[in-house]
Coordinates of C-alpha atoms and ligand atoms in Angstrom, one line a residue:
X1 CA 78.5 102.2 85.1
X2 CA 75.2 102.8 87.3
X3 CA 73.3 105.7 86.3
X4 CA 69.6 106.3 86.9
X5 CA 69.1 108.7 84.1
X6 CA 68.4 107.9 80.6
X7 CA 71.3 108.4 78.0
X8 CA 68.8 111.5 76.6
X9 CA 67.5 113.0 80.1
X10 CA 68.4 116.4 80.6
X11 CA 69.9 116.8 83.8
X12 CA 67.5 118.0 87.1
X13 CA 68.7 121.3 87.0
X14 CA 70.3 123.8 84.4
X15 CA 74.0 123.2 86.1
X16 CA 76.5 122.5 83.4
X17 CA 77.8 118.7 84.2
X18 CA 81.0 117.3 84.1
X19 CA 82.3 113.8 84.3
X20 CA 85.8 112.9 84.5
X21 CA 87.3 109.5 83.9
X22 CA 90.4 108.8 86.1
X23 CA 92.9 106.9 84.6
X24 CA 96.2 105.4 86.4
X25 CA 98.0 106.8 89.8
X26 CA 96.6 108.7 93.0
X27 CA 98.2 111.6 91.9
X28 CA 95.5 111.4 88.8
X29 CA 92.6 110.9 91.2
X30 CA 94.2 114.5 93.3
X31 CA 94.9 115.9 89.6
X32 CA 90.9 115.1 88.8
X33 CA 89.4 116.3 92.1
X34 CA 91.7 119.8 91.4
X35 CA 90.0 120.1 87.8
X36 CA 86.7 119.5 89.4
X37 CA 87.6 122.4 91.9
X38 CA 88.8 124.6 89.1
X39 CA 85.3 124.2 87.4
X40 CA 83.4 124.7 90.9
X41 CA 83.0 128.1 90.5
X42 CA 82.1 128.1 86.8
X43 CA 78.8 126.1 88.1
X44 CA 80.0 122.7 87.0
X45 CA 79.0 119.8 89.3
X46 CA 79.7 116.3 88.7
X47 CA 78.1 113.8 86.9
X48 CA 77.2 109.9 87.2
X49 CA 78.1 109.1 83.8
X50 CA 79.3 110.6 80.5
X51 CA 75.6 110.3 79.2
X52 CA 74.4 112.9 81.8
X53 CA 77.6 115.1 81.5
X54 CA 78.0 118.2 79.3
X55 CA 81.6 118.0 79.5
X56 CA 83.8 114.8 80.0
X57 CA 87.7 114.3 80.3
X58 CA 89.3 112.2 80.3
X59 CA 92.9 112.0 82.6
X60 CA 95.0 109.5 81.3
X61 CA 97.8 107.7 82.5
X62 CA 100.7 106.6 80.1
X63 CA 102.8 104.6 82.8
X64 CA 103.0 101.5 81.3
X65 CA 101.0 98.8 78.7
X66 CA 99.3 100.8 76.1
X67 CA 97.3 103.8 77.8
X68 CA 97.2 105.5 74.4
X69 CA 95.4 102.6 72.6
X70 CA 93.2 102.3 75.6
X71 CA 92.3 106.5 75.2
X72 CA 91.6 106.0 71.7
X73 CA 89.3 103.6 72.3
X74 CA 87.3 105.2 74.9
X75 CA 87.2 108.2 72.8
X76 CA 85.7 105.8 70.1
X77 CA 82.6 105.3 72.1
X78 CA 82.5 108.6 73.2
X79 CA 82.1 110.0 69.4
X80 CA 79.2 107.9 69.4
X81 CA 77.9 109.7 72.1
X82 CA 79.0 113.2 70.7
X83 CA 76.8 112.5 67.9
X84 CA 73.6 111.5 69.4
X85 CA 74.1 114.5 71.6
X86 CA 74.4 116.7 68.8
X87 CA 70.9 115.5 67.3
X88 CA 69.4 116.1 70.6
X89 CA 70.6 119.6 70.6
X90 CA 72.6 119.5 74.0
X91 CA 76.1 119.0 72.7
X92 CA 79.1 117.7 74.4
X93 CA 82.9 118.7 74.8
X94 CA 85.5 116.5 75.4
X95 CA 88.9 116.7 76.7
X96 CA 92.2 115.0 77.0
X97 CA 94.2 115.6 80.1
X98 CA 97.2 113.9 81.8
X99 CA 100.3 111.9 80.8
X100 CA 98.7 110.5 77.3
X101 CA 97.9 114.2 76.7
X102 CA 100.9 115.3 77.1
X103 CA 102.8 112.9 75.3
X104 CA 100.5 113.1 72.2
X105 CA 99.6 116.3 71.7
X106 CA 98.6 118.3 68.4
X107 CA 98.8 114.6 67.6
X108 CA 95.4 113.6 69.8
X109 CA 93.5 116.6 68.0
X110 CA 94.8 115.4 64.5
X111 CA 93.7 111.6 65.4
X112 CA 90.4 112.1 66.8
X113 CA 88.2 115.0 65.5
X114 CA 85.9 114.1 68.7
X115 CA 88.4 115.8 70.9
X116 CA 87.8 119.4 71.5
X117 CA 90.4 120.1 73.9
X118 CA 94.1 118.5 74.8
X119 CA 95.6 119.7 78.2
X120 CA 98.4 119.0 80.0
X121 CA 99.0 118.3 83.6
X122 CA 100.6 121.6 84.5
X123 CA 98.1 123.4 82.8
X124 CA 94.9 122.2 84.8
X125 CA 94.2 126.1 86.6
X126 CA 93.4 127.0 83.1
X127 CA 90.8 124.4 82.0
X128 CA 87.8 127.0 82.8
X129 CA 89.0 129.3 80.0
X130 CA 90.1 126.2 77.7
X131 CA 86.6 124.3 78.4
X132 CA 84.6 128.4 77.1
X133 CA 86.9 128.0 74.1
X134 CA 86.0 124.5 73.4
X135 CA 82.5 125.1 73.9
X136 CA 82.4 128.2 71.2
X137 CA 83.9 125.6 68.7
X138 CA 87.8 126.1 69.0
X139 CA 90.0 123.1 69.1
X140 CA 93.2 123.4 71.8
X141 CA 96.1 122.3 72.5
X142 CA 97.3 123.6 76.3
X143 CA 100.6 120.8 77.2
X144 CA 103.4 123.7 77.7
X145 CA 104.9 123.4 80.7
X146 CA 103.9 127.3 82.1
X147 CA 106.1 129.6 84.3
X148 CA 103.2 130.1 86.8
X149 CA 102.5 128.0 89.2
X150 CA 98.9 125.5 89.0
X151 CA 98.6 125.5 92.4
X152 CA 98.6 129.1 93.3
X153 CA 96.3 129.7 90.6
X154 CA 93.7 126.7 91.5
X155 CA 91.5 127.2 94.1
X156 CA 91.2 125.8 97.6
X157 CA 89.3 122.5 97.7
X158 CA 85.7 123.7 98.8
X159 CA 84.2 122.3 101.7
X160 CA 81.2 120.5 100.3
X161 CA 83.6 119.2 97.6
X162 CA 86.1 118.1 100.3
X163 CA 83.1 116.3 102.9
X164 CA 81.8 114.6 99.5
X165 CA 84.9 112.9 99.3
X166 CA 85.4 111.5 102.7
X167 CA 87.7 111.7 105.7
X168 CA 90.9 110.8 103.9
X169 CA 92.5 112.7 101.1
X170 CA 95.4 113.4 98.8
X171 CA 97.7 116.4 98.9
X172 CA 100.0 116.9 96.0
X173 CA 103.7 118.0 97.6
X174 CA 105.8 117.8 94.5
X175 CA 105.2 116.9 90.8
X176 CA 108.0 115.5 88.2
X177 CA 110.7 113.1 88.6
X178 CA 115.0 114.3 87.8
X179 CA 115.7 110.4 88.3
X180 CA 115.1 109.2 84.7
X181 CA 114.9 105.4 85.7
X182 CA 115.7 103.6 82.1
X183 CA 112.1 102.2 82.0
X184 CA 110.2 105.3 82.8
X185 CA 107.9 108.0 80.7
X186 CA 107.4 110.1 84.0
X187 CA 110.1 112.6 83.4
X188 CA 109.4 112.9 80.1
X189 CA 105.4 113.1 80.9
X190 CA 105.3 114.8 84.5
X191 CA 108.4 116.8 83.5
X192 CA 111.2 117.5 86.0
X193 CA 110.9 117.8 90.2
X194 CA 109.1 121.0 91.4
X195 CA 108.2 121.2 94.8
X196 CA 105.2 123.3 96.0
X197 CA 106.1 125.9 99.0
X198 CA 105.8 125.1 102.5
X199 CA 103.1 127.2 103.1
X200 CA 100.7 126.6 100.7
X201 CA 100.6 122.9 101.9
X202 CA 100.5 123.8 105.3
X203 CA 97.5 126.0 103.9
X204 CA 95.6 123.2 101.8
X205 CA 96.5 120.8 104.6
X206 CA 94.4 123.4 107.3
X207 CA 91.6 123.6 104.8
X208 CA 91.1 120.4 104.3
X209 CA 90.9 119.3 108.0
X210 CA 88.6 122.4 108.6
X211 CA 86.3 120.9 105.7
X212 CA 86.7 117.2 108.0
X213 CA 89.3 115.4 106.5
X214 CA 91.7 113.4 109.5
X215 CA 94.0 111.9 107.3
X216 CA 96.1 112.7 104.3
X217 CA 98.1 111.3 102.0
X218 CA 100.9 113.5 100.7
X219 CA 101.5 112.4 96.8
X220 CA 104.4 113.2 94.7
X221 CA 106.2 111.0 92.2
X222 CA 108.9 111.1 94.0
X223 CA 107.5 112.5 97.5
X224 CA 110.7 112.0 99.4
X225 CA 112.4 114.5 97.3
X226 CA 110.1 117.0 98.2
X227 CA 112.2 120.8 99.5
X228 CA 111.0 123.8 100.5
X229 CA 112.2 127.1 102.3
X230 CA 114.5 126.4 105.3
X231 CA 113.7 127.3 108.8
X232 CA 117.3 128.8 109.4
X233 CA 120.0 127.1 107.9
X234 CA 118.8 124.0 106.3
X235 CA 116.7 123.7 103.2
X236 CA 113.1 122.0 104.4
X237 CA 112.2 118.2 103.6
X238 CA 109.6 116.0 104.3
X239 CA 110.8 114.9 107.4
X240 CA 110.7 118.4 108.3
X241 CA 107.1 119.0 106.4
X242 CA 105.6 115.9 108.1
X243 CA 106.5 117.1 112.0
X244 CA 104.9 120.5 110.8
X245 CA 101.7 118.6 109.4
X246 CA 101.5 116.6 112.5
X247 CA 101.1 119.9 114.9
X248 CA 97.6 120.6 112.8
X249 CA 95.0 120.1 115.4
X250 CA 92.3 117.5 114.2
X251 CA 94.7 116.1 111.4
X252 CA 94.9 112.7 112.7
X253 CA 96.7 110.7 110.5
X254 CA 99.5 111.2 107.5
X255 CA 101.2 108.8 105.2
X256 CA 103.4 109.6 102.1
X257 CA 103.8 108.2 98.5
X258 CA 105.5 107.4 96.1
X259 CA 109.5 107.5 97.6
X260 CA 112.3 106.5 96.0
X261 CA 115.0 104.9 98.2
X262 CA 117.9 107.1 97.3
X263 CA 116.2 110.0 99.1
X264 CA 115.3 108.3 102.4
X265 CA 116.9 111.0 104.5
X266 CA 117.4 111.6 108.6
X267 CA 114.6 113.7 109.4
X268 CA 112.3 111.1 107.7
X269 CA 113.6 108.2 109.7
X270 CA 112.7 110.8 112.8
X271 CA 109.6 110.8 111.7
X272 CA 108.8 107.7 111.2
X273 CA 110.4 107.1 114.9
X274 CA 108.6 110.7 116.6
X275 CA 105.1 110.5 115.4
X276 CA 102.5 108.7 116.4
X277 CA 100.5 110.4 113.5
X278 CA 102.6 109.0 110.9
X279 CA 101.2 105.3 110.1
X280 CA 103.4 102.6 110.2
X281 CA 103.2 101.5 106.5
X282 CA 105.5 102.7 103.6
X283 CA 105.5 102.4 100.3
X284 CA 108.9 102.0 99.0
X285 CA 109.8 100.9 95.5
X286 CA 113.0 98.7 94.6
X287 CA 111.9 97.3 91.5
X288 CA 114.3 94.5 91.4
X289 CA 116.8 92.5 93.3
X290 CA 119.9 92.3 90.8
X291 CA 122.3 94.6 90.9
X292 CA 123.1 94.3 87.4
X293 CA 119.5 94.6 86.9
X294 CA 119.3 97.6 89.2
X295 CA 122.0 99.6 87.7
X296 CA 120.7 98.6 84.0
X297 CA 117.5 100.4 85.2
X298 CA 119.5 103.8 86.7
X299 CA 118.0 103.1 90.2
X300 CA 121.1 104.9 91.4
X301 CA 121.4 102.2 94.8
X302 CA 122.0 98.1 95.0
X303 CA 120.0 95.6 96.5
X304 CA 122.1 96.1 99.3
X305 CA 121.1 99.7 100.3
X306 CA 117.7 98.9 100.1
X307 CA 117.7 96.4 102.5
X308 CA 119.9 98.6 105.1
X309 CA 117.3 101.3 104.5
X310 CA 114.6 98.5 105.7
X311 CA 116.9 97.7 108.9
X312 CA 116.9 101.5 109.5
X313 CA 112.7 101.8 109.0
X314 CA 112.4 99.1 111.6
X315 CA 114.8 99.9 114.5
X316 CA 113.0 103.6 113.8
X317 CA 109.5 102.5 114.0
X318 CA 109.1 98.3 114.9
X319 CA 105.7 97.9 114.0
X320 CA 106.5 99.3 110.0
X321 CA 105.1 97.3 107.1
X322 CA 106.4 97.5 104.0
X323 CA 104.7 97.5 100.3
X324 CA 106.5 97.3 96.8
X325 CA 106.9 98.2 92.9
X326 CA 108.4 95.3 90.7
X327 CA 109.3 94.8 87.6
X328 CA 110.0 91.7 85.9
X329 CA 111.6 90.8 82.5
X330 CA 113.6 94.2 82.2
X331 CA 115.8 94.2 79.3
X332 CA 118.9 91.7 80.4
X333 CA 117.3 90.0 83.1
X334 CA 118.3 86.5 83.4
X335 CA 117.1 83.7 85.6
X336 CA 120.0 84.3 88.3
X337 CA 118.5 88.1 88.2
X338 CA 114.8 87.4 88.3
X339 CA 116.0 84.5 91.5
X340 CA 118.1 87.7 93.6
X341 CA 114.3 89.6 93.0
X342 CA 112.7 86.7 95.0
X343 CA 115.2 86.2 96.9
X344 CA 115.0 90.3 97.8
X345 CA 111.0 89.4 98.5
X346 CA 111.5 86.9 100.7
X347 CA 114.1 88.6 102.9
X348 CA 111.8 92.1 103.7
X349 CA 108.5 90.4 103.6
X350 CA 106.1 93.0 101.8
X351 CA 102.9 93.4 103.4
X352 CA 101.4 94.5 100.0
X353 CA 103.4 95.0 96.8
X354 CA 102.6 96.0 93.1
X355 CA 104.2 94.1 90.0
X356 CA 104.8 94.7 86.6
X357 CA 105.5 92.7 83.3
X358 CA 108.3 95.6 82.1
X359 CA 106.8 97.4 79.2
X360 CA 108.2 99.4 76.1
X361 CA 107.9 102.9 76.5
X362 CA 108.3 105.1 73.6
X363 CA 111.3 107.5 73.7
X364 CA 112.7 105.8 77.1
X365 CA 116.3 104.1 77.1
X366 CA 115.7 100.3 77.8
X367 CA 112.9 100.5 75.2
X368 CA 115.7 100.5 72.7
X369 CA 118.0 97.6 74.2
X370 CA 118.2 94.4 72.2
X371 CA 118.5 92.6 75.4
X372 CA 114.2 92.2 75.9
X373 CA 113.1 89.8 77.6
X374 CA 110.0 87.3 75.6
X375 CA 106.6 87.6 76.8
X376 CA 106.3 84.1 77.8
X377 CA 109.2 84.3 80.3
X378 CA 107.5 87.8 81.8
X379 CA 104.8 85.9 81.8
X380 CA 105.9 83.2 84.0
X381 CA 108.1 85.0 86.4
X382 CA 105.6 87.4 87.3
X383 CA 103.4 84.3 88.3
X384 CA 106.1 83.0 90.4
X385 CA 106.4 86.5 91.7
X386 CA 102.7 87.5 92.4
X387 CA 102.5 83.9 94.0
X388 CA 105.3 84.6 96.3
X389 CA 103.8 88.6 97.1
X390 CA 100.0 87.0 97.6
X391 CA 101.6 84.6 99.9
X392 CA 103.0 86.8 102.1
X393 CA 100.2 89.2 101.8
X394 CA 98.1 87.0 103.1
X395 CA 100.2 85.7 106.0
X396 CA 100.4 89.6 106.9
X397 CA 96.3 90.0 107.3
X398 CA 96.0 86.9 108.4
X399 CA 98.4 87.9 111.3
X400 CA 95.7 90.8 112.0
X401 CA 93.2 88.6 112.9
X402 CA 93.0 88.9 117.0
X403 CA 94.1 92.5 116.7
X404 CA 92.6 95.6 117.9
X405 CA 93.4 98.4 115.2
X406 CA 92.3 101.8 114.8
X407 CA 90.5 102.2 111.6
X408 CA 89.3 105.3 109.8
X409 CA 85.7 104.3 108.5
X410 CA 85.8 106.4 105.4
X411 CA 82.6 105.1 103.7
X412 CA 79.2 102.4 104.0
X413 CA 80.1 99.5 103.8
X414 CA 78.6 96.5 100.8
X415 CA 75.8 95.0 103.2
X416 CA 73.4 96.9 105.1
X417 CA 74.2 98.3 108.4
X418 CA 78.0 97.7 107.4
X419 CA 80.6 100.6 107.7
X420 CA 84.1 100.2 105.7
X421 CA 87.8 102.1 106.2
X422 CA 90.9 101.9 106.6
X423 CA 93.5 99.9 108.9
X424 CA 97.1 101.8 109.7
X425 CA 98.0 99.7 107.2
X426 CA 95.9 100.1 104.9
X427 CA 93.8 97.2 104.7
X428 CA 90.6 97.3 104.0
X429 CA 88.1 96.9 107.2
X430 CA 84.4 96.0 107.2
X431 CA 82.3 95.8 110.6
X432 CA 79.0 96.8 111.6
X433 CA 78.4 100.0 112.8
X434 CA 76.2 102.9 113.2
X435 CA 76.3 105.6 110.4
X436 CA 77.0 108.6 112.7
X437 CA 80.4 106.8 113.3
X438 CA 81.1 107.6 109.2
X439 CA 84.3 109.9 109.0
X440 CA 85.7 108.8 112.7
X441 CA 88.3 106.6 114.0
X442 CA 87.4 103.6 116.3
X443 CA 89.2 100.6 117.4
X444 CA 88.3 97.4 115.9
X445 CA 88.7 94.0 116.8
X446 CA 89.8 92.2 113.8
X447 CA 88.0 88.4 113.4
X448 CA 88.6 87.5 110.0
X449 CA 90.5 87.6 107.0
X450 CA 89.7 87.9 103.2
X451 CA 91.7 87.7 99.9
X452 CA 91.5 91.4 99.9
X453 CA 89.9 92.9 103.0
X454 CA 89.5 92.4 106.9
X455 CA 86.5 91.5 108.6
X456 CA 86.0 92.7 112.5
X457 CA 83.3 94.4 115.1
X458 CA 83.6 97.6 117.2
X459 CA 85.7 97.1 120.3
X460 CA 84.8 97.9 123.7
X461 CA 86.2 101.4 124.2
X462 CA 87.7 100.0 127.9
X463 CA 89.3 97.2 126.5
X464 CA 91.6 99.2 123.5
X465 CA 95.3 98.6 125.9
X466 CA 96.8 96.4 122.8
X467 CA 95.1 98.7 120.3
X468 CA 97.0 98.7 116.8
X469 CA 96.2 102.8 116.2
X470 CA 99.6 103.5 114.8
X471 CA 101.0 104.5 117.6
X472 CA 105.1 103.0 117.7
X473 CA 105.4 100.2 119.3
Ligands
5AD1 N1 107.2 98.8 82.6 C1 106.6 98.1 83.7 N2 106.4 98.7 84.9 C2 106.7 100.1 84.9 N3 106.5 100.9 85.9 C3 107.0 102.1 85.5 N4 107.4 102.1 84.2 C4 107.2 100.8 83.8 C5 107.5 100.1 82.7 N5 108.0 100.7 81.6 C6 106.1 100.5 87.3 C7 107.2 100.7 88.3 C8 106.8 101.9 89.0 C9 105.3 101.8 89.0 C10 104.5 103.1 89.2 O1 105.0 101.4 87.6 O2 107.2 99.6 89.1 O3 107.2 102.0 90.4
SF4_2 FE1 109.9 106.9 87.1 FE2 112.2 106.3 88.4 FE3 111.1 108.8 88.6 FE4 109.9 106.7 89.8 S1 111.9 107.5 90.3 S2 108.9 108.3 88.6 S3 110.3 105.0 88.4 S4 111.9 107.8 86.8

């Protein structure tokens, strides 16, 4: 990790420090920018590293191969630390937050003396209190699931916080997951759906474009399922939440993640087909391509439904692309179920996808089948998988190449001169460009293609007819 300071060097001024280490999902990296914000006012500002930090957390992710060994680890190194800092007289608390936090517990405090506190992810609004505590010498445990709400109790992302993190940013919807997919800790971790009211999103969303931000992701585990107070009759959903996002003046692009087919509902297909602020790129897990395979997993739809909710995405908005979740060697699968997967690939064509070897999670059903799958075969179909998703990942940017898009240059680029964002579909763009263009969106004419990025130059402004801006087609 690059740090200019020495490991002993005080820092420049007498601000208490805090580093966090993000472990796992976007929702983490929101979860870790809110615990920052709820630290703001106590004085804290952020750190480079953990050697120039008075407090570090870490916020773990359980999701799959083992997070907890991987904690334990870090937390190794960091006692090492502790104890050098403790010589030098500037001592240093450390805490445990998210899903490995949650899961372990009293546990975490009993297995590592270095810990000094152990919070859970609904209990983040009270980490300023928690971190005083820790600080005096108390040891904590704070994973309850509390009556009150975090959110109204966490404050507003501050401005300078917000413009120090760029032009695009997360907004947590709705936490917890009622679907209890056989492979899965996140109901057990993130506990069950709650979805945060209308108006404090609308809220958060208005701040954060006031503080500059033109795009933003709404998270959720299971974002789709996201409700909130009806306008008349109808409970709200996020077909109704995104047309209500997209009136926000100066809010110039949204996307949403993660959803879970079953709750693809009419007002999202609207959206998808009404706004022109809504990017053309979705995120939709299916996991597998057997039906045996899915119903073995509680998916709760068949290969079938997926690919009718695909047709639907398309004749709603033509120009959609399409990325994945899969999992291969679940508990059962045979080589006629791990063939229907590809076969499921090849018929959608992902422009980006994620895939898993499946993984035993403690205290989940399919962890307990007798049916697992050995690691050599995992091993080998998720090759032939990945080969299969690179492939067509590469036709798809390749296929950019000759484009105009619209890209939100959310950071410098690697080489000097270079700026660096974000396509509609969320490829990564390099160009040259002047700095004062940092934080806008320009079109760009796309001239090459890289294993993970997209190469281009600035177009001319008059010449933008064909321009790729997320606009439907
Ligand atoms: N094993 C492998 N992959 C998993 N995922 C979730 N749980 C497991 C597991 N036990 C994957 C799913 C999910 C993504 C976030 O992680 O594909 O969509
Ligand atoms: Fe886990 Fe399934 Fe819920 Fe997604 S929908 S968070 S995979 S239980």
């Amino acid at each position: 990790m690059p740090d200019d300071r020495t490991p002993d060097s005080a820092p420049e001024n007498d601000k208490p420090q805090l580093f966090i280490k993000t472990y796992g999902c976007q929702m983490n990296v929101y979860d870790s920018d809110r615990m920052s914000d709820a630290l703001a006012p106590k004085g804290y500002e952020t750190a480079k590293a953990p050697d120039a930090a008075d407090v570090v957390i870490l916020n773990t992710c359980h999701i799959r191969e083992n997070a907890a060994a991987k904690v334990y680890s870090e937390l190794g190194r960091l006692r090492i630390l502790k104890e050098a800092r403790l010589k030098q007289g500037r001592p240093l608390t450390i805490g445990v937050a998210g899903c490995v936090a949650q899961a372990e517990g009293q546990e975490m405090l009993d297995r590592a003396p270095v810990v000094d506190f152990v919070v859970g992810s609904q209990a983040y609004h009270r980490l300023p209190q928690l971190v005083e505590r820790a600080k005096d010498g108390e040891r904590l445990v704070e994973t309850e699931f509390p009556t009150e709400d975090k959110f109204e109790h966490l404050p507003q992302p501050s401005k300078k916080v917000t413009l120090g993190r760029g032009p695009a940013a997360f907004l947590t919807v709705q936490e917890g997951c009622d679907k209890f997919c056989t492979f899965c800790v996140v109901p057990y971790t993130r506990g069950s759906e709650v979805s945060r009211p209308m108006h404090q999103l609308l809220d958060e969303a208005r701040g954060l474009v006031d503080a500059g931000v033109r795009e933003i992701t709404l998270l959720g585990q299971n974002v789709n399922a996201w409700h909130g107070d009806g306008v008349g009759d109808a409970p709200s959903n996020l077909g109704r939440l995104l047309f209500a996002l997209a009136e926000i003046d100066g809010l110039e692009r949204l996307r949403y993640t993660t959803s879970h087919p079953r709750d693809m509902h009419d007002h999202l297909f609207a959206a998808h087909r009404d706004l022109d602020k809504l990017m053309p790129y979705l995120h939709l897990p299916v996991q597998a391509g057997s039906d045996k395979i899915l119903k073995a997993m509680n998916r709760q739809h068949t290969a079938q439904d997926y690919l009718q909710l695909i047709d639907k995405l398309r004749d709603a908005r033509p120009d959609i692309s399409l990325s994945g979740d899969f999992i291969v060697g679940f508990p059962g699968e045979t080589d006629e179920d791990f063939e229907a997967t590809m076969q499921l690939v090849r018929d959608v064509g992902y422009a980006q996808a994620y895939s898993f070897k499946y993984s035993q999670r403690p205290g989940t059903p399919a962890a307990i089948q007798d049916t697992q799958v050995p690691e050599d075969v995992k091993v080998e179909r998720l090759a032939r998988l990945q080969a299969l998703l690179n492939e067509q990942s590469r036709d798809f940017n390749a296929a950019s190449v000759g484009k105009t898009m619209s890209v939100l240059l959310d950071r410098v680029g690697k080489r000097d001169g270079q700026l660096a964002g974000r396509s509609p579909y969320l490829q990564a763009v390099h160009l040259d460009a002047p700095m004062h263009l940092r934080g806008e969106i320009v079109p760009v004419v796309i001239e090459a293609a890289h294993a993970n990025s997209l190469s281009g130059k600035l177009a001319d402004i008059s010449a933008t007819d064909s321009l790729v801006k997320g606009d439907a087609a």
